């Protein structure tokens, strides 16, 4: 499933399981004021902050969230470059953005995690480089074309 069209007709929905789909960063949920449980396991979500900002806006009653199996959820079993510290930072950032959560992924939110999220959560954001390889390549090609154009003018 890639589209959530029609979901807006279920405004009183309380639980939504969207595991094992092709949902990505373009995920848009309608306002679901009663939704308390959302699982998005094993999808293609990479932009954690955008997702959390969106969920904070459209799911104010959210208490149970699971994002396991997405790039946005660092997990050493799925990605060898990630470790338990990455996962702790992730939990702290998620709880900073969604302070009403009681469960995140497969674990209950602890009082200690909640306190740390209040103090340090905003600093746990994973920052990605804004310039992508394709943008670098396009920039290089544009520069090369401009140089060819100016050389052509010079020789004419």
Coordinates of C-alpha atoms in Angstrom, one line a residue:
X1 CA 0.0 0.0 0.0
X2 CA 1.3 3.4 -0.9
X3 CA -1.7 5.6 -0.5
X4 CA -3.9 6.3 2.5
X5 CA -6.7 7.9 0.6
X6 CA -10.0 7.4 2.2
X7 CA -8.6 7.2 5.7
X8 CA -10.1 10.6 6.5
X9 CA -13.5 8.9 6.6
X10 CA -12.5 7.2 9.8
X11 CA -12.0 10.2 12.1
X12 CA -12.8 8.2 15.2
X13 CA -10.1 5.5 14.5
X14 CA -8.2 4.5 17.6
X15 CA -5.7 1.9 16.3
X16 CA -3.9 1.9 12.9
X17 CA -1.5 -0.8 11.8
X18 CA 0.4 0.0 8.6
X19 CA 3.3 -2.5 8.9
X20 CA 5.1 -3.9 5.8
X21 CA 4.0 -1.4 3.2
X22 CA 5.9 1.0 1.0
X23 CA 5.1 4.1 3.0
X24 CA 7.9 6.7 2.9
X25 CA 8.6 10.3 3.8
X26 CA 5.6 11.5 1.8
X27 CA 3.2 9.8 4.3
X28 CA 0.3 12.1 5.1
X29 CA -2.3 11.1 7.7
X30 CA -5.6 13.0 8.1
X31 CA -6.5 14.4 11.4
X32 CA -7.1 11.4 13.7
X33 CA -7.9 12.9 17.1
X34 CA -8.7 9.6 18.8
X35 CA -5.8 7.6 17.4
X36 CA -3.8 6.2 20.3
X37 CA -1.9 3.3 18.6
X38 CA 0.1 3.6 15.4
X39 CA 2.5 1.0 14.0
X40 CA 4.5 1.8 10.9
X41 CA 7.0 -1.1 11.1
X42 CA 9.0 -2.1 8.1
X43 CA 8.2 0.7 5.8
X44 CA 10.6 3.2 4.0
X45 CA 10.6 6.1 6.4
X46 CA 13.9 7.9 6.6
X47 CA 13.0 11.5 7.8
X48 CA 12.2 11.1 11.5
X49 CA 11.8 14.7 12.4
X50 CA 9.2 15.4 9.6
X51 CA 7.2 12.3 10.5
X52 CA 7.2 13.2 14.2
X53 CA 6.2 16.8 13.5
X54 CA 3.3 15.5 11.3
X55 CA 2.2 13.0 14.0
X56 CA 2.3 15.6 16.7
X57 CA -0.1 17.7 14.6
X58 CA -2.6 15.1 13.4
X59 CA -2.6 12.5 16.2
X60 CA -2.8 14.4 19.5
X61 CA -3.9 11.3 21.5
X62 CA -1.0 9.1 20.3
X63 CA 0.4 6.9 23.1
X64 CA 1.8 3.8 21.3
X65 CA 4.1 4.2 18.3
X66 CA 6.3 1.7 16.6
X67 CA 8.8 2.5 13.8
X68 CA 10.9 -0.7 13.8
X69 CA 12.4 -1.7 10.5
X70 CA 12.6 1.8 9.1
X71 CA 15.8 3.7 8.4
X72 CA 14.5 6.4 10.7
X73 CA 14.6 3.9 13.6
X74 CA 18.3 3.0 14.2
X75 CA 18.6 -0.7 15.0
X76 CA 21.8 -2.6 15.2
X77 CA 20.0 -5.8 14.1
X78 CA 19.1 -4.2 10.7
X79 CA 22.0 -1.7 10.2
X80 CA 25.4 -2.8 11.3
X81 CA 26.6 0.9 11.6
X82 CA 24.0 1.5 14.4
X83 CA 24.3 0.6 18.0
X84 CA 22.4 0.8 21.3
X85 CA 23.5 4.4 21.8
X86 CA 22.0 5.4 18.5
X87 CA 18.8 3.8 19.5
X88 CA 18.8 5.6 22.9
X89 CA 19.3 8.9 21.2
X90 CA 16.5 8.1 18.8
X91 CA 14.1 7.3 21.7
X92 CA 15.1 10.5 23.5
X93 CA 14.4 12.6 20.3
X94 CA 11.1 10.9 19.7
X95 CA 9.9 11.4 23.3
X96 CA 11.0 15.1 23.0
X97 CA 8.7 15.5 19.9
X98 CA 5.9 13.2 21.2
X99 CA 5.9 13.5 25.0
X100 CA 2.6 11.7 25.6
X101 CA 3.9 8.3 24.3
X102 CA 3.7 5.5 26.8
X103 CA 5.3 2.9 24.5
X104 CA 7.8 3.4 21.7
X105 CA 8.6 0.4 19.5
X106 CA 8.5 -2.6 21.6
X107 CA 9.4 -0.9 24.9
X108 CA 7.5 1.0 27.6
X109 CA 8.7 4.5 28.1
X110 CA 10.4 4.9 31.4
X111 CA 10.3 7.9 33.7
X112 CA 14.1 8.3 33.3
X113 CA 13.7 8.5 29.5
X114 CA 10.9 11.0 29.8
X115 CA 13.1 13.2 32.0
X116 CA 16.0 13.0 29.7
X117 CA 13.8 13.9 26.7
X118 CA 12.8 17.0 28.5
X119 CA 16.4 18.1 29.2
X120 CA 18.3 16.7 26.2
X121 CA 15.7 15.6 23.6
X122 CA 16.1 18.6 21.3
X123 CA 19.8 17.9 21.0
X124 CA 19.4 14.3 19.9
X125 CA 18.3 15.1 16.4
X126 CA 20.2 13.2 13.8
X127 CA 21.5 15.7 11.3
X128 CA 21.9 14.6 7.7
X129 CA 23.8 16.5 5.1
X130 CA 21.4 18.7 3.1
X131 CA 23.3 18.3 -0.2
X132 CA 22.7 15.0 -1.9
X133 CA 24.9 13.3 -4.4
X134 CA 22.4 14.1 -7.2
X135 CA 22.5 17.8 -6.3
X136 CA 26.3 17.7 -6.3
X137 CA 26.3 16.0 -9.7
X138 CA 23.8 18.4 -11.2
X139 CA 25.8 21.4 -9.9
X140 CA 29.0 19.9 -11.4
X141 CA 27.2 19.4 -14.8
X142 CA 25.8 23.0 -14.7
X143 CA 29.2 24.4 -14.0
X144 CA 30.8 22.3 -16.8
X145 CA 28.1 23.5 -19.2
X146 CA 28.7 27.2 -18.2
X147 CA 32.4 26.7 -18.7
X148 CA 31.9 25.2 -22.2
X149 CA 29.5 28.1 -23.0
X150 CA 32.0 30.8 -21.9
X151 CA 34.9 29.0 -23.7
X152 CA 32.7 28.9 -26.9
X153 CA 32.1 32.6 -26.6
X154 CA 35.8 33.2 -26.1
X155 CA 36.8 31.3 -29.2
X156 CA 34.1 32.9 -31.5

